[in-house]
XYZ file of C-alpha atoms in Angstrom:
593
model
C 11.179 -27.552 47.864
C 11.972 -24.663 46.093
C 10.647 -24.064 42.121
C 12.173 -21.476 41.013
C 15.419 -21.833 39.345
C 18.137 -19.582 36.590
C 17.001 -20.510 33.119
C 19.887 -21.918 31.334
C 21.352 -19.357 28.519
C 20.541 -21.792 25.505
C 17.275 -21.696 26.525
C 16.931 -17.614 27.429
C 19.135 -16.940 24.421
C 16.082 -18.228 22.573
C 13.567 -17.073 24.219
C 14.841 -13.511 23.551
C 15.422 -14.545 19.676
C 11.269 -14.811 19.937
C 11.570 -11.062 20.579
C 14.555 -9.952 18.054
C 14.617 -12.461 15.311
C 10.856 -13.603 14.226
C 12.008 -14.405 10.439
C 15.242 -13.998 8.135
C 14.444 -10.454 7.773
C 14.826 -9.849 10.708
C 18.581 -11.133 10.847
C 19.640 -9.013 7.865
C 18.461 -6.030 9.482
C 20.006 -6.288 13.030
C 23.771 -7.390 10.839
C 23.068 -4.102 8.652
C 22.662 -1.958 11.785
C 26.016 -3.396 13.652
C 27.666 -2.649 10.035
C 26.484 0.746 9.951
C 27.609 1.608 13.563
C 30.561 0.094 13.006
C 31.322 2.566 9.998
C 30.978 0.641 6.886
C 30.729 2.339 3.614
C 30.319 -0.611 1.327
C 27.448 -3.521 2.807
C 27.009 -6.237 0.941
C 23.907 -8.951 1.353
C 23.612 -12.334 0.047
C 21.050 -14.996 0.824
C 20.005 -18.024 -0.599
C 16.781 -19.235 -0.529
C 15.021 -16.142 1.110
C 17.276 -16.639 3.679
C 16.101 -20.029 4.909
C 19.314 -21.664 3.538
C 21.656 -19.250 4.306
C 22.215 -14.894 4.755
C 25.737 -13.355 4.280
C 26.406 -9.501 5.359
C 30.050 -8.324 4.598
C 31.228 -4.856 5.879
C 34.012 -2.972 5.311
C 33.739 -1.366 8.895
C 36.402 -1.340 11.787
C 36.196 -5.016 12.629
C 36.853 -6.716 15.886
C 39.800 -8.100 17.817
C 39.524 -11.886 18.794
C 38.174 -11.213 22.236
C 35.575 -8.789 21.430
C 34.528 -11.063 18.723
C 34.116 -13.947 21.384
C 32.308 -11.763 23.427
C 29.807 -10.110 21.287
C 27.784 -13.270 20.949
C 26.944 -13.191 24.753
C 23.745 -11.405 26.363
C 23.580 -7.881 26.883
C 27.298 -7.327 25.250
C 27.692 -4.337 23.586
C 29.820 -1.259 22.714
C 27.142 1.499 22.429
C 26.029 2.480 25.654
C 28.150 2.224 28.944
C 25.379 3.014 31.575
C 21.535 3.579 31.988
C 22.100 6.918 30.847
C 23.002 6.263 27.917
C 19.351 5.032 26.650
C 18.505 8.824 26.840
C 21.300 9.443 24.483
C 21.457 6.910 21.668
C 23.394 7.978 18.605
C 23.667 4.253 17.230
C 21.496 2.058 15.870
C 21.686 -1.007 18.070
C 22.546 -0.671 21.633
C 20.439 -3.674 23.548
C 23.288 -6.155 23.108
C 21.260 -9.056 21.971
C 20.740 -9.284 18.417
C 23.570 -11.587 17.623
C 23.221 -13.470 21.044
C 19.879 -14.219 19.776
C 20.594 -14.943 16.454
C 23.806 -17.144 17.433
C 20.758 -19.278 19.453
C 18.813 -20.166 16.455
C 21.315 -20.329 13.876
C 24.560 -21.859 12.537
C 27.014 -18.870 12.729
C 30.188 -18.155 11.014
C 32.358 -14.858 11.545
C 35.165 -13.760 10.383
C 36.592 -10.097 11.117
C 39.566 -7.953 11.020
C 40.604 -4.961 12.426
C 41.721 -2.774 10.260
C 45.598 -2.275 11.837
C 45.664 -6.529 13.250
C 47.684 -8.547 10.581
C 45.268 -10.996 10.689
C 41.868 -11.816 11.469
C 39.541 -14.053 13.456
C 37.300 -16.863 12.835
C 34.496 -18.272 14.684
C 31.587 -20.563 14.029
C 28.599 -21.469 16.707
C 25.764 -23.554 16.717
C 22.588 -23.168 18.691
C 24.997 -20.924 21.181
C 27.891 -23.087 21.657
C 30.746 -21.656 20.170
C 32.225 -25.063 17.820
C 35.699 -23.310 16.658
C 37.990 -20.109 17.200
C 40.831 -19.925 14.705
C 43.312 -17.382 13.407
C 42.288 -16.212 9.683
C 43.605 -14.381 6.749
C 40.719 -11.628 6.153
C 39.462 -8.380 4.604
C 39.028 -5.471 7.505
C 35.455 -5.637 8.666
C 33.035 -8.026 9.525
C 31.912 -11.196 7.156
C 28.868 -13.131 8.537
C 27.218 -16.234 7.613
C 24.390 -17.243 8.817
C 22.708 -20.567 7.703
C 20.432 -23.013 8.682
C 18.169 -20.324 10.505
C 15.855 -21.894 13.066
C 17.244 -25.561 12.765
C 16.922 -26.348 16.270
C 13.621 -24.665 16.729
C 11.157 -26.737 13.898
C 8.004 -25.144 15.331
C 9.246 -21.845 14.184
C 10.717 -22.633 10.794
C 7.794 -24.373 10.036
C 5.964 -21.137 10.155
C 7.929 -19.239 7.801
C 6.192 -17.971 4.653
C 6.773 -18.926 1.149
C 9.942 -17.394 -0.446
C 8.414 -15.237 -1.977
C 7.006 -14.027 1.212
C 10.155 -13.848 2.967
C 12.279 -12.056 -0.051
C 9.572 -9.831 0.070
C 9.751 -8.900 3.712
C 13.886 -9.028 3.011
C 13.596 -6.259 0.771
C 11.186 -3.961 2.883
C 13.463 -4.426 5.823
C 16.530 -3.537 3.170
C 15.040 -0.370 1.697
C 14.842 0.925 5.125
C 17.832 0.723 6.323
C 19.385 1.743 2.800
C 16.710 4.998 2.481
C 18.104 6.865 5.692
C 21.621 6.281 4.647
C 22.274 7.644 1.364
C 25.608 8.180 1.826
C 26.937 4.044 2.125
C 27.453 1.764 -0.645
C 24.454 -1.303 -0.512
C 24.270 -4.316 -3.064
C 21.513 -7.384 -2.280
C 21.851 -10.629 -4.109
C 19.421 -13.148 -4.090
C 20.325 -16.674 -5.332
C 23.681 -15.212 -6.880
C 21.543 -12.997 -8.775
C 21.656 -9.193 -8.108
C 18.671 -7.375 -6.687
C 19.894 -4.122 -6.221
C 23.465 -2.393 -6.649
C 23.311 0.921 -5.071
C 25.994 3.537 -4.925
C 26.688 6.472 -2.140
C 24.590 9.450 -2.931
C 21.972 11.772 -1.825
C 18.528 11.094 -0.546
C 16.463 12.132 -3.223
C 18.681 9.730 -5.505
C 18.121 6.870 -3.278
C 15.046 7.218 -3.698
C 14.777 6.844 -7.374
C 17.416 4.027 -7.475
C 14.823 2.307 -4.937
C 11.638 3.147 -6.578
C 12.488 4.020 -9.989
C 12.891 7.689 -11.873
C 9.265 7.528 -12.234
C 8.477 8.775 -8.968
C 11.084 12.003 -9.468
C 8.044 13.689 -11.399
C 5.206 13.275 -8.435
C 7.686 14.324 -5.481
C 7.294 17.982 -3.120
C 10.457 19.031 -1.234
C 9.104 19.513 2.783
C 11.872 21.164 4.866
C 11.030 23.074 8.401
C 13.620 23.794 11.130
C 12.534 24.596 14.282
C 14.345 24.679 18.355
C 11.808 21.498 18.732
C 13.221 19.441 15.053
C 14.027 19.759 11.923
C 12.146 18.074 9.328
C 13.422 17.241 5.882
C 12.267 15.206 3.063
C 10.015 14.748 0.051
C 6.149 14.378 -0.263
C 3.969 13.034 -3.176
C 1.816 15.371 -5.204
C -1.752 15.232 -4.950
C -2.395 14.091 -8.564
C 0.197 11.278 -7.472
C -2.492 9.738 -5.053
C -3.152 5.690 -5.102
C -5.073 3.956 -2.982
C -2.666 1.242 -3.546
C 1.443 1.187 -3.673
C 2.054 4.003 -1.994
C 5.655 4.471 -0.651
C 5.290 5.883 2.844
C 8.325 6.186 4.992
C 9.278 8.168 8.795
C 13.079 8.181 9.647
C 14.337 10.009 13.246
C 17.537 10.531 13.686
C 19.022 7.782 11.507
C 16.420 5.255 11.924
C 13.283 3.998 10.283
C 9.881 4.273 12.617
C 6.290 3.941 12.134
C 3.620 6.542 13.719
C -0.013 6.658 12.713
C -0.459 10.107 14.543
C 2.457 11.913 12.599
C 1.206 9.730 9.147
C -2.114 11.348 9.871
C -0.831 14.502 10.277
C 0.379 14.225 6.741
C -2.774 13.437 5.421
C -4.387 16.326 7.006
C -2.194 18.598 5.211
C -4.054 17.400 1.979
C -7.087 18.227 3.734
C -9.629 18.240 0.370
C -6.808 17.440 -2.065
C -7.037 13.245 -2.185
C -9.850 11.346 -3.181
C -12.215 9.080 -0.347
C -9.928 6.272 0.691
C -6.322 7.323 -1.639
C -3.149 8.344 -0.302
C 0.552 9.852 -1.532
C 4.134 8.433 -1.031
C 6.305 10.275 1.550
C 9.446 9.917 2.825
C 10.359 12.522 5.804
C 13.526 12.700 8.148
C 13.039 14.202 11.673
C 16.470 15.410 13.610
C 15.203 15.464 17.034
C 17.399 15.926 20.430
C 18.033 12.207 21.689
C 16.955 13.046 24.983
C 13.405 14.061 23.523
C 12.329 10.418 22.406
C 12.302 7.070 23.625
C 13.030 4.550 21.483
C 13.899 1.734 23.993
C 9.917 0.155 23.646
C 10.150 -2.537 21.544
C 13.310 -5.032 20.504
C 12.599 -4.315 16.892
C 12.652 -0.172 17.978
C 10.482 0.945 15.437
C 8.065 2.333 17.743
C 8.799 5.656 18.932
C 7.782 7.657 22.070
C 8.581 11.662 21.331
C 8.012 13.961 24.376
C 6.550 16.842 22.304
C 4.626 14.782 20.077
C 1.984 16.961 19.236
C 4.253 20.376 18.551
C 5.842 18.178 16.531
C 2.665 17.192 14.641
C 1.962 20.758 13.987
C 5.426 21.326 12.348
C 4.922 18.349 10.240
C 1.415 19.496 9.173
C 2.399 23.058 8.296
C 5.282 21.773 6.962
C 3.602 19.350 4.075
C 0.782 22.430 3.391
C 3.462 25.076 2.728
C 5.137 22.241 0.328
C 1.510 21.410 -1.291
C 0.810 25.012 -1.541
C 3.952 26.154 -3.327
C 3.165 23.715 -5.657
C -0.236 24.368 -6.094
C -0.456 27.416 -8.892
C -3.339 29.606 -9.178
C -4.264 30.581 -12.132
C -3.324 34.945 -12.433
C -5.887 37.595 -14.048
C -4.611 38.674 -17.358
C -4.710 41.941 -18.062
C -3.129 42.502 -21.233
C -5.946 43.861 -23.302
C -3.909 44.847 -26.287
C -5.251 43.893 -29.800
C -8.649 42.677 -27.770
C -11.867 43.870 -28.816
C -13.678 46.253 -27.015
C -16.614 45.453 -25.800
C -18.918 48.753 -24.885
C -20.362 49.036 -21.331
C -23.988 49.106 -21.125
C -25.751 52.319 -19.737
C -29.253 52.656 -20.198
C -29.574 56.739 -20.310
C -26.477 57.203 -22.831
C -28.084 57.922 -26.636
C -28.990 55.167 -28.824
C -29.806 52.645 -26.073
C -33.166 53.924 -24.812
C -34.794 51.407 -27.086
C -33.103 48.342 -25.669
C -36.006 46.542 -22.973
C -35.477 44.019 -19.456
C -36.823 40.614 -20.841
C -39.613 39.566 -19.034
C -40.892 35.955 -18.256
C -44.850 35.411 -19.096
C -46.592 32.431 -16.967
C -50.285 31.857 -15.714
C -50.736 32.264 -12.531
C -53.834 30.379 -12.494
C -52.515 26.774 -13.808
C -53.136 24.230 -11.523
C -52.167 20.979 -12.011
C -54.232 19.054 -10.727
C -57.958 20.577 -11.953
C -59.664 19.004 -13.884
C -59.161 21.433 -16.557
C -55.790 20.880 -16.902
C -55.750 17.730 -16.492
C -55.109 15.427 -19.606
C -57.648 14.196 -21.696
C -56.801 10.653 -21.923
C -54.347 7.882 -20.600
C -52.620 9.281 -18.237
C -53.815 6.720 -15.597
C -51.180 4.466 -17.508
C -48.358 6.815 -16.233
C -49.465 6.244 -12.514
C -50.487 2.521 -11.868
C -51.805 2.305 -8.610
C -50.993 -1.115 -6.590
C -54.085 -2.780 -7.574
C -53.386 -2.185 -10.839
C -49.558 -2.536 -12.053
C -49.011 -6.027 -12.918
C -47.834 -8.343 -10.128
C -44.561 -10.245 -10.966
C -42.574 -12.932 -9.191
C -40.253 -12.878 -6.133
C -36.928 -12.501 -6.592
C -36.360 -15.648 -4.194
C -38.669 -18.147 -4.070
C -36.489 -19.773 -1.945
C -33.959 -19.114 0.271
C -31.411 -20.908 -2.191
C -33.163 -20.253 -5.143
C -30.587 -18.964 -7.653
C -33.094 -16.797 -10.360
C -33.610 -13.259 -10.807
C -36.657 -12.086 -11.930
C -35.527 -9.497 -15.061
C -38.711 -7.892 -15.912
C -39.216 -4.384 -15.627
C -36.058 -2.747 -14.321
C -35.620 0.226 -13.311
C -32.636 2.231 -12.541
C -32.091 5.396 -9.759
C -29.986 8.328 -9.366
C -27.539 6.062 -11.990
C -26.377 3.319 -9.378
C -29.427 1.018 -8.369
C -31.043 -1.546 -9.937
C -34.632 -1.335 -8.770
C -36.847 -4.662 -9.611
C -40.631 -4.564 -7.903
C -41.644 -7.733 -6.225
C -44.733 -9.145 -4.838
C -43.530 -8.765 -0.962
C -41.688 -5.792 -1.612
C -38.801 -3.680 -3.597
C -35.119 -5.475 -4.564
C -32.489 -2.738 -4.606
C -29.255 -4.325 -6.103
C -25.887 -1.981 -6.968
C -25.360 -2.233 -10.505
C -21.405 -1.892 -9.770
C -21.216 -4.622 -7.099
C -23.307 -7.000 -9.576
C -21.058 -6.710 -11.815
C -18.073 -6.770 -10.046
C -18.765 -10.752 -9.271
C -19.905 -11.412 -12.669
C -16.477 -10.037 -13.446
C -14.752 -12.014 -10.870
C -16.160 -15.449 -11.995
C -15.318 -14.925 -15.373
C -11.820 -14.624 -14.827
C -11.441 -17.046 -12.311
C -12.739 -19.298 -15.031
C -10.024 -17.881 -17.506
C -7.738 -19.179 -15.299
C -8.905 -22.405 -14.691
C -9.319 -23.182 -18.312
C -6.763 -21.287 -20.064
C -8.913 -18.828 -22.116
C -8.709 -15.401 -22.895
C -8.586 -12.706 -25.193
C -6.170 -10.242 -25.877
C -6.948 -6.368 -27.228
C -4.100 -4.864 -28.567
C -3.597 -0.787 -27.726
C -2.746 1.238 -30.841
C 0.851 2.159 -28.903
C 2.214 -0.204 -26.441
C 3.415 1.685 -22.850
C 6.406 0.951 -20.580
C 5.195 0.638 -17.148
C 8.152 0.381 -14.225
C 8.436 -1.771 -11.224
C 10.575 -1.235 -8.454
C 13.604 -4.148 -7.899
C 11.678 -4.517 -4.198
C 9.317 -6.471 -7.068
C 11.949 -8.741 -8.906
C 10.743 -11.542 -6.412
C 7.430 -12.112 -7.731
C 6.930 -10.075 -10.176
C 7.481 -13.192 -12.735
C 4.719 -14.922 -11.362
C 2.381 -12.431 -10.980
C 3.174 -11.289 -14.725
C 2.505 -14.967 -15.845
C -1.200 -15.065 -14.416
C -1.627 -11.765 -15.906
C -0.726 -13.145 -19.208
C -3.229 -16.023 -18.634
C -5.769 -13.442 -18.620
C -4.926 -11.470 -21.630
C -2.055 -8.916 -21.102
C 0.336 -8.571 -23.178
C 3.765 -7.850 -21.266
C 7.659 -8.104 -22.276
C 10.474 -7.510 -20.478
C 12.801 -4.839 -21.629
C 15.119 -4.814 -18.440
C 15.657 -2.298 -15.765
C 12.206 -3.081 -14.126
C 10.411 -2.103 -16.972
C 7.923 -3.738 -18.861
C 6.178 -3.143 -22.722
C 2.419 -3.247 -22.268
C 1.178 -4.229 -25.747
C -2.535 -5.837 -25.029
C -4.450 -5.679 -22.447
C -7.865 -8.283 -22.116
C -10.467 -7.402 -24.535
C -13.614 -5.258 -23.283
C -11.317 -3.251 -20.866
C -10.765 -0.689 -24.024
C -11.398 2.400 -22.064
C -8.721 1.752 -18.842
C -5.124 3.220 -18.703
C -2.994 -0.007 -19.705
C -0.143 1.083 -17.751
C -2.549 2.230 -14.910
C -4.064 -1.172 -14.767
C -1.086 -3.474 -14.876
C 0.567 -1.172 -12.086
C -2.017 -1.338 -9.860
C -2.642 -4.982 -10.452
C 0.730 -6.170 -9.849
C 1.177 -3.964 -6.773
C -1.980 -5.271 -4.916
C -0.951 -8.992 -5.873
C 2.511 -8.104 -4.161
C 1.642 -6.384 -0.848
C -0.874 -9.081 -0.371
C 1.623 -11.457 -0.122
C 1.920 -14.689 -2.377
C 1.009 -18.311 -1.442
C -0.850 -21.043 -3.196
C -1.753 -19.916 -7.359
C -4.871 -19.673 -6.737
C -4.693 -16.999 -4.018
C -2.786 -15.135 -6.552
C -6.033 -15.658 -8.809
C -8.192 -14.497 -6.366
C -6.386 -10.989 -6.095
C -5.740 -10.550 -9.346
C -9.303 -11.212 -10.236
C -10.651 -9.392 -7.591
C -8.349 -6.171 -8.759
C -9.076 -6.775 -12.532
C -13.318 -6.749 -11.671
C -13.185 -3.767 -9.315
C -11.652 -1.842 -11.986
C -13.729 -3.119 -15.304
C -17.350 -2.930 -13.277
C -20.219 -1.036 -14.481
C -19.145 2.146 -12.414
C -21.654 4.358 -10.495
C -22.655 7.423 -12.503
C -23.229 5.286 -15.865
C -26.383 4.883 -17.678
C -27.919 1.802 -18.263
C -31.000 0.775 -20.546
C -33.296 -2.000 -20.064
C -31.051 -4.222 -21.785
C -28.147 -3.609 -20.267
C -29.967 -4.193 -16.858
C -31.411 -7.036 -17.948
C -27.946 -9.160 -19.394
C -26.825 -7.813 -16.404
C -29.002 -9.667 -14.004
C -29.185 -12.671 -16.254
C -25.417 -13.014 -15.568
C -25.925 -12.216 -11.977
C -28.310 -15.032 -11.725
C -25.918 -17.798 -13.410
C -23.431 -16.960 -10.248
C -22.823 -19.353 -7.678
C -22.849 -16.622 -4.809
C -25.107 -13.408 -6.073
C -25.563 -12.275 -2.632
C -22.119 -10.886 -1.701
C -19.257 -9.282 -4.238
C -16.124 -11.369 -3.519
C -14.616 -9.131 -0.916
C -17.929 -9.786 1.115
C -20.005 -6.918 0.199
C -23.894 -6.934 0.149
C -24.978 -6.584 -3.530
C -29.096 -7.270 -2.811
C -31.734 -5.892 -0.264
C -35.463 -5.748 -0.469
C -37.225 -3.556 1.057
C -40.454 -5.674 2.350
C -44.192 -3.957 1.847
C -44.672 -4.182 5.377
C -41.366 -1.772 6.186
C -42.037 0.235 3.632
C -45.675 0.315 4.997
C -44.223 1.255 8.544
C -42.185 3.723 7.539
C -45.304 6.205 6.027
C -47.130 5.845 9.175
């Protein structure tokens, strides 16, 4: 008997949707790319409910006649490539033929489109792949398409879908990437019939800064190289500009958004010595490249990228980002204008009047030593080196494996970092920033459990900006972050007053903190309120810790270890770190043999 049979096309229409369409994001950016290759200057976007209800692109492109409108919903229909050839020459954005097959399979789909010299227009709807209606319509030229209900015939998958907030979020990334490499069309995105962005045709470096906010125009490095292998154009942030968080980091080829970790690394190179351990800049860099020179038939979502002279091109894009960096960078020019200085005579030993003038000379005895018994002092100075026997013995730190008490006699600090505590088996080395990084972190997880904080006004309140990518969440993140203590008002545009921030964070950049706090919450993604606690928390104690480098006196180490001891987990800092080791007698023993 034989097994093996044609699947029917429901059922491979969504099997490929697995591949193309993994979340509403996903639909808005295949509709965008037909737009764009079908000419549209003005693309509008409209969903409801993050796109689980419903997503609307309308284009002003050239449309379609009834037939091709029809067939565009089948497999492997398309009018951007002819022949295998082709892939090796791709000049549009889409050119597999399935996004709308796919999407068409796990959606309820309405169309309507005109051409632009047809009277009238078309109208279709489908559901789940079977095509429900086909009528004659009075239209605008372009396309209009609805699509709602995504995933209604597939519950596994919808069930999977993230929280709105989630899902707007990944709407917007997949927006600004498609609306970054082409300045030049008109983009609006409403959410819930509110608008998220309204951008107008203009240049690169101005999309930009309607994206991200004028902000960013101060920190940005023009990078331009032209060479027979590509030409490379964009902008670069300036090394004071590093973050280790937030940054903005963006590769377009030939029309189309890409990620590479070997040409983002080459970028980082070129600050070789420039960026802090573990911080990075924004960049946003356009290669032109001959078509026939990359692959980008890999993936259905094409945003991986084969190039045939990848490393040349790595090169270029190194040398490229140095020359910007160093144009930037100015060196500081000897001066010498003398004029109305004071002169200063030149030493010369033999000249008259400076015969008298002697080379100090540094007087020791050559015969100290130490440790004779001559020099040695008179009296107590055995209490400056206790031997073992005789320094006082004191109790282990754990006295059981759960025990929950920290023994805070005697501490002792090193090189401005450790906490050294001597114990009866051995030597406890805790990190004096870790420790109180979870004392930190408890604290405010127990502001926002019960509601109580401080607030510490600054003497002049700051405007700190958000980009609208943010509008999403940004009103729930900003309410935990008034449940802590900030004080933050909306003055529209994306930007926020800063008026208080919690009290004992005094000596951190307001606008600094909130920025970095906010950003951190949002690429983490949102979900339950008290996973937004936990990253705000974590953010706030990283950032108001004892830092390495600072002094601390016995007091200070003690309250510190006092409040280390009251802490439910004093092992590990809340990202899992190790705060605690001791050194046992027995390895230190070992290790002077």
């Amino acid at each position: 008997m034989d097994i093996i049979q044609l699947l029917p096309d429901s059922v491979a229409n969504q099997i490929a949707a697995g591949e193309v369409i993994q979340r509403p994001a996903s639909v808005i950016k295949e509709l965008m790319e037909n737009a764009i290759d079908a000419g549209a200057t003005h693309i509008q976007v409209l969903v409801s409910d993050a796109g689980k209800s419903s997503i609307q692109v309308i284009d002003d492109g050239c449309g379609m006649s009834d037939t091709d409108a029809r067939l565009s919903f089948e497999r492997h229909a398309t009018s951007k490539i002819r022949q295998a050839m082709d892939l090796f020459s791709l000049h549009t954005m889409g050119f597999r033929g399935e996004a709308l097959a796919s999407i068409a399979a796990v959606a309820q789909v309405t169309l309507q489109t005109r051409r632009k010299d047809d009277e009238v227009g078309t109208r279709i709807r489908i559901d789940g792949s079977q095509i429900v209606e086909q009528d004659v319509v009075s239209c605008p030229a372009g396309c209009n398409f609805l699509i709602e209900n995504l995933f209604f015939n597939i519950p596994a998958r919808r069930k999977f879908l993230k929280s709105n907030a989630t899902e707007m979020s990944n709407i917007m990334q997949a927006f600004e990437r498609i609306v970054l490499v082409y300045p030049e069309i008109n983009f609006s995105l409403y959410s819930n019939g509110q608008e998220v962005l309204n951008l107008l045709a203009t240049n690169f470096h101005h999309r930009i800064l309607d994206v991200f906010g004028k902000k960013l125009n101060q920190q940005l490095l023009t990078v331009e190289a032209e060479t027979s292998v590509c030409k490379i154009s964009g902008f670069v942030g300036k090394p004071e500009s590093a973050r280790k968080k937030g940054c903005h980091q963006y590769f377009f080829v030939n029309g189309r958004y890409m990620k590479h970790p070997y040409f983002h690394k080459a970028v980082i190179t070129a600050f070789d010595r420039l960026l802090p351990d573990g911080e990075q800049v924004s960049y946003f860099i356009h290669f032109n490249v001959n078509p026939e020179d990359i692959d980008v038939n890999i993936h259905p979502v094409k945003t991986e990228i084969k190039f045939e002279n990848e490393q040349v091109i790595w090169q270029i894009l190194m040398a490229a980002v140095r020359d910007a960096v160093g144009k930037f960078s100015e060196v500081t020019s000897l001066d010498f204008d003398v004029e109305g200085r004071p002169n200063i005579p030149v030493f010369n030993a033999n000249s008259n009047g400076n015969t008298s003038v002697k080379v100090p000379r540094i007087d020791f005895n050559p015969t100290y030593n130490p440790f004779s018994e001559k020099h040695r002092p008179a009296k107590g100075w055995e209490e400056l080196f206790p031997n073992k026997e005789t320094a006082p013995k004191q109790n282990n730190l754990f006295t059981t494996e759960a025990s929950a008490t920290i023994n805070t006699e005697a501490p002792l600090q090193h090189q401005a970092k450790y906490i050294i505590i001597s114990q009866n088996d051995g030597v406890m080395i805790i990190d004096q920033h870790r420790a109180s990084m979870r004392v930190l972190y408890d604290e405010y997880m127990r502001n926002f459990q019960n509601h109580t904080s401080h607030t510490q006004k600054v003497l002049f309140p700051e405007v700190v900006q958000f980009p609208p990518s943010y509008a999403s969440s940004l009103d729930e993140i900003l309410t935990e972050l008034r449940t802590l203590g900030f004080d933050i008002t909306p003055l529209g545009g994306g930007n926020y007053s800063v008026a208080g921030i919690p009290s004992g964070l005094g000596g951190l950049d307001a606008v600094s903190l909130v920025g970095d706090l906010v950003t951190e919450a949002f690429e983490q993604g949102l979900g339950a309120s008290e996973q937004i606690h936990s990253i705000i928390a974590l953010g706030l104690a990283r950032r108001a810790a004892v830092p390495y480098g600072e002094i601390l006196d016995d007091s200070a180490m003690k309250q510190l270890l006092t409040q280390l001891s009251g802490c439910e987990n004093m092992r590990y800092t809340p990202d899992g770190k190790k705060i605690m080791n001791l050194i046992r007698d027995d390895e230190i023993e070992h290790s002077l043999c």
